[in-house]
PDB file of C-alpha atoms in Angstrom:
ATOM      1  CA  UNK A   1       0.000   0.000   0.000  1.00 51.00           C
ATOM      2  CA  UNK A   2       1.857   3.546  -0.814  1.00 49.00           C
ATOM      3  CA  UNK A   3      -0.093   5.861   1.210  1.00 49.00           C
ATOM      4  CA  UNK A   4       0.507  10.031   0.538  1.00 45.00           C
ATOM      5  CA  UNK A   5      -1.717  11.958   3.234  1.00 49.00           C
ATOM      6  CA  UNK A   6      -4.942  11.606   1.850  1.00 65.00           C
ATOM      7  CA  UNK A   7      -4.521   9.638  -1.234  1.00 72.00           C
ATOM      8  CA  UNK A   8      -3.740   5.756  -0.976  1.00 77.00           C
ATOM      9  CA  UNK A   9      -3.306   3.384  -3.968  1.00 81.00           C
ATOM     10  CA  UNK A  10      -4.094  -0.018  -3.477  1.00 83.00           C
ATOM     11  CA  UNK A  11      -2.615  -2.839  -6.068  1.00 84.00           C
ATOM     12  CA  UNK A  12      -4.608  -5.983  -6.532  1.00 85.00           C
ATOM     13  CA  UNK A  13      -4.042  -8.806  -8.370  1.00 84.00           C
ATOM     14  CA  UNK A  14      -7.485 -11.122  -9.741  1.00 82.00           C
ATOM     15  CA  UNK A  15      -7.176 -13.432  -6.515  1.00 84.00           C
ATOM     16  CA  UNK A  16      -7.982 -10.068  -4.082  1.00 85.00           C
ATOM     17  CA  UNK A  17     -10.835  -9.500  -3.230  1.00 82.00           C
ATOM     18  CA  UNK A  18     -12.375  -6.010  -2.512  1.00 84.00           C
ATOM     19  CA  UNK A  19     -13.947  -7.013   0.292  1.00 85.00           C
ATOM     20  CA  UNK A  20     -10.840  -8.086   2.117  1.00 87.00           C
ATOM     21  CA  UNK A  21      -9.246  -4.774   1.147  1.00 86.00           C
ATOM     22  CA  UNK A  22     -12.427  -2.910   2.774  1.00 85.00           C
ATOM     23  CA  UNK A  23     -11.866  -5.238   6.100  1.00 89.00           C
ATOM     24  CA  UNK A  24      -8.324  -4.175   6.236  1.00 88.00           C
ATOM     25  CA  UNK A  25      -8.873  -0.632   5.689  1.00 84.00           C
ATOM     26  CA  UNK A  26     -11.853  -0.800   8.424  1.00 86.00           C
ATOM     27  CA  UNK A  27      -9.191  -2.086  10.980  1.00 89.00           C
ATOM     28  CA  UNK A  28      -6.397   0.542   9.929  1.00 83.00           C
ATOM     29  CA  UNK A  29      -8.559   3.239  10.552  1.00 83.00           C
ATOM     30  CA  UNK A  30      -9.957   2.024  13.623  1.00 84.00           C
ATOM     31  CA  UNK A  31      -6.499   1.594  14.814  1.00 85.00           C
ATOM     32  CA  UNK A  32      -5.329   5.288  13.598  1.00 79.00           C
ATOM     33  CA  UNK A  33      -8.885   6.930  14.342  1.00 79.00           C
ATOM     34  CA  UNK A  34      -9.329   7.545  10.940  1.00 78.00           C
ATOM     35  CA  UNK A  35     -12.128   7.586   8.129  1.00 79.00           C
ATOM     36  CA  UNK A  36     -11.290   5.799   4.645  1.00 79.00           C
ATOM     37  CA  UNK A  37     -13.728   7.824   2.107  1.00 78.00           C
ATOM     38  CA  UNK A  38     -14.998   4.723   0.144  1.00 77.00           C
ATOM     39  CA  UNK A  39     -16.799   6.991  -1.798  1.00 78.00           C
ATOM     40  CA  UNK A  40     -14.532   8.437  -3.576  1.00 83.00           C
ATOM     41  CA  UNK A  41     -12.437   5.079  -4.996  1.00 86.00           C
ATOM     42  CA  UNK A  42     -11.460   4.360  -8.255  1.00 90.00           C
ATOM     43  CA  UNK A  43     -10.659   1.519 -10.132  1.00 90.00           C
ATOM     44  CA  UNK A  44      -8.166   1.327 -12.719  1.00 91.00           C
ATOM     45  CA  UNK A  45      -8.062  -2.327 -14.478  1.00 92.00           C
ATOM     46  CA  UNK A  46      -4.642  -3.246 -15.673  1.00 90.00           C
ATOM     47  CA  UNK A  47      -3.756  -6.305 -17.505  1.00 90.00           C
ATOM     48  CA  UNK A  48      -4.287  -7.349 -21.114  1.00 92.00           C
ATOM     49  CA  UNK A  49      -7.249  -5.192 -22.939  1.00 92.00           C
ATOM     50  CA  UNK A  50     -10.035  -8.120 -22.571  1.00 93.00           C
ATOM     51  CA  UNK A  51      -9.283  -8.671 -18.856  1.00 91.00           C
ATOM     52  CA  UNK A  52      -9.530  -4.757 -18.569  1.00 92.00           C
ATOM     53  CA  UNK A  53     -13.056  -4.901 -20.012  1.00 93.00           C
ATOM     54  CA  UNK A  54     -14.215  -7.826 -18.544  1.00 92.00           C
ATOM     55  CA  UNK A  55     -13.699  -6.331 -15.310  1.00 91.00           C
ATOM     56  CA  UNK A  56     -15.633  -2.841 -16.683  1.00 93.00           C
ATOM     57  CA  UNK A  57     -18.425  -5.139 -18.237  1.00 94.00           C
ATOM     58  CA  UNK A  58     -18.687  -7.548 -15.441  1.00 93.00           C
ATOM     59  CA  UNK A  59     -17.938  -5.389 -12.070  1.00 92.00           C
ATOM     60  CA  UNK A  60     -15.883  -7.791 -10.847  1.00 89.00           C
ATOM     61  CA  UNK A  61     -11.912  -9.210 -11.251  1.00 87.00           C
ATOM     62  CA  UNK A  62     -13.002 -13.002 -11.135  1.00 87.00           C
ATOM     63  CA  UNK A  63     -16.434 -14.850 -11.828  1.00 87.00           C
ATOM     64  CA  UNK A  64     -15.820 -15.931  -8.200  1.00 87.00           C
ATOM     65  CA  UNK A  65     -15.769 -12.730  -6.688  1.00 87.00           C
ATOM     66  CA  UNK A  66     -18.657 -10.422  -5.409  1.00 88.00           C
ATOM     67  CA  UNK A  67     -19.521  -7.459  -8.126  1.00 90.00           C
ATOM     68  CA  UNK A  68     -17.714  -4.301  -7.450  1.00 89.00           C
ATOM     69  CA  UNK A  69     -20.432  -1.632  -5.562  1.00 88.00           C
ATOM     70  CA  UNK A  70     -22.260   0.753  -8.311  1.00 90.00           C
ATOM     71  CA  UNK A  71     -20.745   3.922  -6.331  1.00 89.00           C
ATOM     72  CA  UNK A  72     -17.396   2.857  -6.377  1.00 89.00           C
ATOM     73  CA  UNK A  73     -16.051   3.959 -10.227  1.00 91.00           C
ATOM     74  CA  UNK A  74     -14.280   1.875 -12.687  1.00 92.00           C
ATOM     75  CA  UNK A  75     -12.423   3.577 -15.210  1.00 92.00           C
ATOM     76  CA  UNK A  76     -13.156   3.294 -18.717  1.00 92.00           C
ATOM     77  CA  UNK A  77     -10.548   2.577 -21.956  1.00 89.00           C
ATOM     78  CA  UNK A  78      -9.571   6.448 -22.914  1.00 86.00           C
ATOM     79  CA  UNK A  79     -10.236   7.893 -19.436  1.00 89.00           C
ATOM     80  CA  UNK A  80      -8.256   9.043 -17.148  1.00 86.00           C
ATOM     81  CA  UNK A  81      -7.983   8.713 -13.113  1.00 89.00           C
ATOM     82  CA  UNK A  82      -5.217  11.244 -10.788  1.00 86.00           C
ATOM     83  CA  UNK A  83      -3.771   9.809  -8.214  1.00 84.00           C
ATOM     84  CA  UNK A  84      -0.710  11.390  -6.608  1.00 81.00           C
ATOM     85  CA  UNK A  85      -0.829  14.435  -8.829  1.00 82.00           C
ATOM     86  CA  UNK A  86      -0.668  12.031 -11.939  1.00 86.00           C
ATOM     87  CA  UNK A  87      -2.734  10.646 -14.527  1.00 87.00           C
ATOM     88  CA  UNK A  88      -2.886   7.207 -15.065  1.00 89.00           C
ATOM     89  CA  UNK A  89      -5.119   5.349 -17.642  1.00 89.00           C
ATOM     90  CA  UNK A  90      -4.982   3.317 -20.833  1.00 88.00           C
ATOM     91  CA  UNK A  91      -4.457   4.753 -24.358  1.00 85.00           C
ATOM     92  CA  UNK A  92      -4.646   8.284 -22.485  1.00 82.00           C
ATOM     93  CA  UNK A  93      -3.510  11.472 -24.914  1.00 79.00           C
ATOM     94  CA  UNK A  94      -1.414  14.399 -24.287  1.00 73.00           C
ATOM     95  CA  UNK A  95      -4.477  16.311 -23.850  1.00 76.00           C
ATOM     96  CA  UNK A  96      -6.412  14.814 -21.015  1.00 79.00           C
ATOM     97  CA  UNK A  97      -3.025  14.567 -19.017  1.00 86.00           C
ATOM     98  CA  UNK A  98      -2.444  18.571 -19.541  1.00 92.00           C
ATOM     99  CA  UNK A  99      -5.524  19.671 -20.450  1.00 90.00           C
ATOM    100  CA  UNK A 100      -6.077  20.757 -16.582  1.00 90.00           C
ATOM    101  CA  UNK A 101      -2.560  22.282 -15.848  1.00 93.00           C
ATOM    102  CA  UNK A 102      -3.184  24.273 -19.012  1.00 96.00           C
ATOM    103  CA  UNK A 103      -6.583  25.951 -17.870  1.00 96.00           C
ATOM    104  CA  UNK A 104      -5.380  26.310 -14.019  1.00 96.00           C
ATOM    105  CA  UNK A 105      -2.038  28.647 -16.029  1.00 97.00           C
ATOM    106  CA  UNK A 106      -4.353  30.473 -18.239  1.00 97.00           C
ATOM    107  CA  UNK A 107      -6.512  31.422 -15.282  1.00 98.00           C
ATOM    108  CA  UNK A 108      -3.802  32.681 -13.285  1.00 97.00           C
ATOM    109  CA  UNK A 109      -2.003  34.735 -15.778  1.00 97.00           C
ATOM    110  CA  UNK A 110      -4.821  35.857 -16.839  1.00 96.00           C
ATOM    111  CA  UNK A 111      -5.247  37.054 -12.676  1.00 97.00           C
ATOM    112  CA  UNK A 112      -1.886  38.501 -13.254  1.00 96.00           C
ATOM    113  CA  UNK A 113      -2.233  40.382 -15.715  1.00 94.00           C
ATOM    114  CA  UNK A 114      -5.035  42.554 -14.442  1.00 94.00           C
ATOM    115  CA  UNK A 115      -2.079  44.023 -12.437  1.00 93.00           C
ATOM    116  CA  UNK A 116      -0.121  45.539 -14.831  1.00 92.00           C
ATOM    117  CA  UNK A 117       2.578  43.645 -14.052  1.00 93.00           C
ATOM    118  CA  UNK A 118       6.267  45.519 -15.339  1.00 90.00           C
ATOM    119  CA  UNK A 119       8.442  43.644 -17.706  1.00 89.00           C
ATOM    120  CA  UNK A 120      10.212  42.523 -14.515  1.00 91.00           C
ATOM    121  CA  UNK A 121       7.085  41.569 -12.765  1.00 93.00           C
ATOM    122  CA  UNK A 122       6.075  39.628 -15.982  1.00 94.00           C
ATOM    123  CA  UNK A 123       9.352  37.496 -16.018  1.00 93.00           C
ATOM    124  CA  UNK A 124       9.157  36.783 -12.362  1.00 95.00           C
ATOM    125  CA  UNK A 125       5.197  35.686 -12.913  1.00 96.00           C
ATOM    126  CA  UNK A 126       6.192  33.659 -15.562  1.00 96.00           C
ATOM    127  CA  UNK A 127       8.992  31.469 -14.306  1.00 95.00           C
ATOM    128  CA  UNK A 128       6.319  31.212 -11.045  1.00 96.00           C
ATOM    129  CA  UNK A 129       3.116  29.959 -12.599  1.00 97.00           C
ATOM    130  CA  UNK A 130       4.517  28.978 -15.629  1.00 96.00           C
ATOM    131  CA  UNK A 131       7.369  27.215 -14.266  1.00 94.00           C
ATOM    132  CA  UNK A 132       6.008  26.409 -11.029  1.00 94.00           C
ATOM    133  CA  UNK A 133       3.068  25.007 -12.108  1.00 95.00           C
ATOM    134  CA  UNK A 134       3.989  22.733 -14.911  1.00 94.00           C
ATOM    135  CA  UNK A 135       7.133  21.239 -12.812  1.00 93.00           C
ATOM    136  CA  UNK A 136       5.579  18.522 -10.807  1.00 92.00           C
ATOM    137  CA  UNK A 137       3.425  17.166 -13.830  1.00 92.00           C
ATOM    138  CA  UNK A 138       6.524  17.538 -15.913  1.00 93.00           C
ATOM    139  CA  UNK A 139       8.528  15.456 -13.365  1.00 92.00           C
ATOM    140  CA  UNK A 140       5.431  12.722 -13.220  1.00 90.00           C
ATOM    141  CA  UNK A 141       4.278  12.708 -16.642  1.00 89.00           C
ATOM    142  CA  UNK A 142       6.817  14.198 -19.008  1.00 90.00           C
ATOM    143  CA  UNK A 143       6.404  17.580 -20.961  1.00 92.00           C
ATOM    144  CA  UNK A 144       5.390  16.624 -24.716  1.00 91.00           C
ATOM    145  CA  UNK A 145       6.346  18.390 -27.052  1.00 93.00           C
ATOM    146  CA  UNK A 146       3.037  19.671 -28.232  1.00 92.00           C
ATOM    147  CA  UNK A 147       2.390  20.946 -24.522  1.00 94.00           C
ATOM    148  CA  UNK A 148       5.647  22.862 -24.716  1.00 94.00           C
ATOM    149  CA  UNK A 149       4.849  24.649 -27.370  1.00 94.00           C
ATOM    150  CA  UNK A 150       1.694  25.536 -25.999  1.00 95.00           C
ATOM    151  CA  UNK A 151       3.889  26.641 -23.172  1.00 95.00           C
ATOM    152  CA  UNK A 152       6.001  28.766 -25.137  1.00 95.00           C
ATOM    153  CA  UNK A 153       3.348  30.759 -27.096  1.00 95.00           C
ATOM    154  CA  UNK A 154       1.769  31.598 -23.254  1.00 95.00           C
ATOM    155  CA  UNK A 155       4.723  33.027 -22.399  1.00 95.00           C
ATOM    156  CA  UNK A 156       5.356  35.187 -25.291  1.00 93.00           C
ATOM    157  CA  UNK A 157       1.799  36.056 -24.996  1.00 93.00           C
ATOM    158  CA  UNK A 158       1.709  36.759 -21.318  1.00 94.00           C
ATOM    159  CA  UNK A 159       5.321  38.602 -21.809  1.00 91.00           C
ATOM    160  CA  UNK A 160       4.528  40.864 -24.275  1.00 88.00           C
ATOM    161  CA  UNK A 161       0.379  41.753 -23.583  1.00 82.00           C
ATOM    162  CA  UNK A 162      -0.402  45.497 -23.661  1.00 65.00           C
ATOM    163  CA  UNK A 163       2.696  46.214 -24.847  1.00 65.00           C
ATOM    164  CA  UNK A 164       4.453  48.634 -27.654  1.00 53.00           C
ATOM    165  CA  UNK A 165       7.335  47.038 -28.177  1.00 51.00           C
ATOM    166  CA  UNK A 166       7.487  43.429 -29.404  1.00 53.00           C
ATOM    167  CA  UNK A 167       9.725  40.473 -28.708  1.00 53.00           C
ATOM    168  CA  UNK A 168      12.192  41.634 -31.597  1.00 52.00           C
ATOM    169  CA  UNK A 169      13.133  45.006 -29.241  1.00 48.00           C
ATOM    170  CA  UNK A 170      15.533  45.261 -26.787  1.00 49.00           C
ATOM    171  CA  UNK A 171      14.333  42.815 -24.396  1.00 54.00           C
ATOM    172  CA  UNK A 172      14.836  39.375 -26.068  1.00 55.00           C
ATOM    173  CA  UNK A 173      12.857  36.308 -25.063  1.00 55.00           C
ATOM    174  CA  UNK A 174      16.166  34.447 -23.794  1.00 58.00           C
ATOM    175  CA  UNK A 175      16.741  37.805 -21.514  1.00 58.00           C
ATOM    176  CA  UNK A 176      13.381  37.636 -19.806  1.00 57.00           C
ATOM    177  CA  UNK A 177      14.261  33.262 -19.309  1.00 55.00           C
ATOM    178  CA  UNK A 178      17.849  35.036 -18.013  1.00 59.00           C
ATOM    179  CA  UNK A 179      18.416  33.617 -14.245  1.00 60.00           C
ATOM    180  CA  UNK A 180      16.972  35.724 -11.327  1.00 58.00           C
ATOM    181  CA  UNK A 181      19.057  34.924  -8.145  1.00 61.00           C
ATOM    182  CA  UNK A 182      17.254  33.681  -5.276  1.00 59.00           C
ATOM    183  CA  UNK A 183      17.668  34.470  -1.836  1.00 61.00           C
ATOM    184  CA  UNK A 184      19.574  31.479  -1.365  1.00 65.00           C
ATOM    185  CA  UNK A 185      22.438  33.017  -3.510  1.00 64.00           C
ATOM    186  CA  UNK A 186      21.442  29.993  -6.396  1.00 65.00           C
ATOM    187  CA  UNK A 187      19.856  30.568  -9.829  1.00 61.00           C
ATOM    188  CA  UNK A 188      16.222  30.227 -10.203  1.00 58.00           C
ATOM    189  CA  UNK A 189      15.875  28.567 -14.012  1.00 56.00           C
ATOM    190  CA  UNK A 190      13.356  28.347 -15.489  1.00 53.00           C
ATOM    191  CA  UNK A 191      12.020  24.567 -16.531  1.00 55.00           C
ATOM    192  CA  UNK A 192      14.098  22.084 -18.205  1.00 57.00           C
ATOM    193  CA  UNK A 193      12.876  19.395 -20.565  1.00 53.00           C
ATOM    194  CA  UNK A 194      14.887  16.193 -19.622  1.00 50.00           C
TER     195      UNK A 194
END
């Protein structure tokens, strides 16, 4: 079990039974006075496609087994589930994965940039949302190359809004990415694509 404060992933193989997992979930959080929110699992099947929709069509990992509860979900082919901050599923597409991190960026430099935000301000508000909110995901998921472009256009966007000069005057794209040193005496860069 890999437990992250409020988020647990359970494994199971075709042999567990759900109902075993509920009894020792029951006696954890009796032991820890704590409440397991049945409501809100998920089930993602994994194994070979027809085992995977078996277990959608069916509600259940083996013909012996009771059928999973109607409130507890079972992911489809194509969809998506988070756990941890990442997206797992089968067949899943850049989209659905960023889709989210995208809008939540827009949004806040959009917020932003009711501020009127200097040139300064508008490089430091980049390599925060921008950078800071794409990290993790990036780390988890990977950064496709689609989504970085995406990325890229924001920024030139976000950079140069309301503005009289364009990206070709003195202020260069690569200046406004240029390090700002931290309080810790170290770099801030902006995100890397590894």
């Amino acid at each position: 079990m890999n437990l992250f404060a409020d988020d647990t992933t359970v494994f199971l193989n075709e042999e567990d039974g759900l109902e075993d997992l509920e009894k020792i979930l029951d006696n954890w959080c009796m032991a820890l006075t704590a409440v397991f929110n049945i409501a809100k699992t998920q089930i993602l099947p994994i194994g070979k496609k027809e085992y995977r929709l078996r277990i959608i069509m069916d509600r259940r990992a083996s013909p012996d087994q009771r059928q999973i509860p109607e409130h507890i979900h079972i992911a489809m082919e194509d969809e998506a589930i988070r756990t941890l901050g990442a997206w797992y599923g089968h067949n899943l597409h850049d989209g659905v994965v960023w889709a989210n991190q995208l809008e939540k960026i827009d949004e806040s430099l959009e917020n932003w940039n009711k501020s009127n935000p200097t040139m300064d301000g508008r490089k430091k508000i980049i390599q925060m949302v921008i950078g800071g909110m794409s990290q993790y995901l990036t780390q988890v998921q990977g950064m496709p190359k689609s989504v970085e472009k995406k990325l890229k256009k924001r920024i030139r966007q976000f950079l140069w809004a309301e503005k009289k000069i364009s990206p070709s005057s003195s202020l260069s794209e690569r200046k406004a990415w240029t390090p700002h040193i931290g309080s810790s005496g170290r770099p801030c860069e902006p995100p890397r694509r590894t």
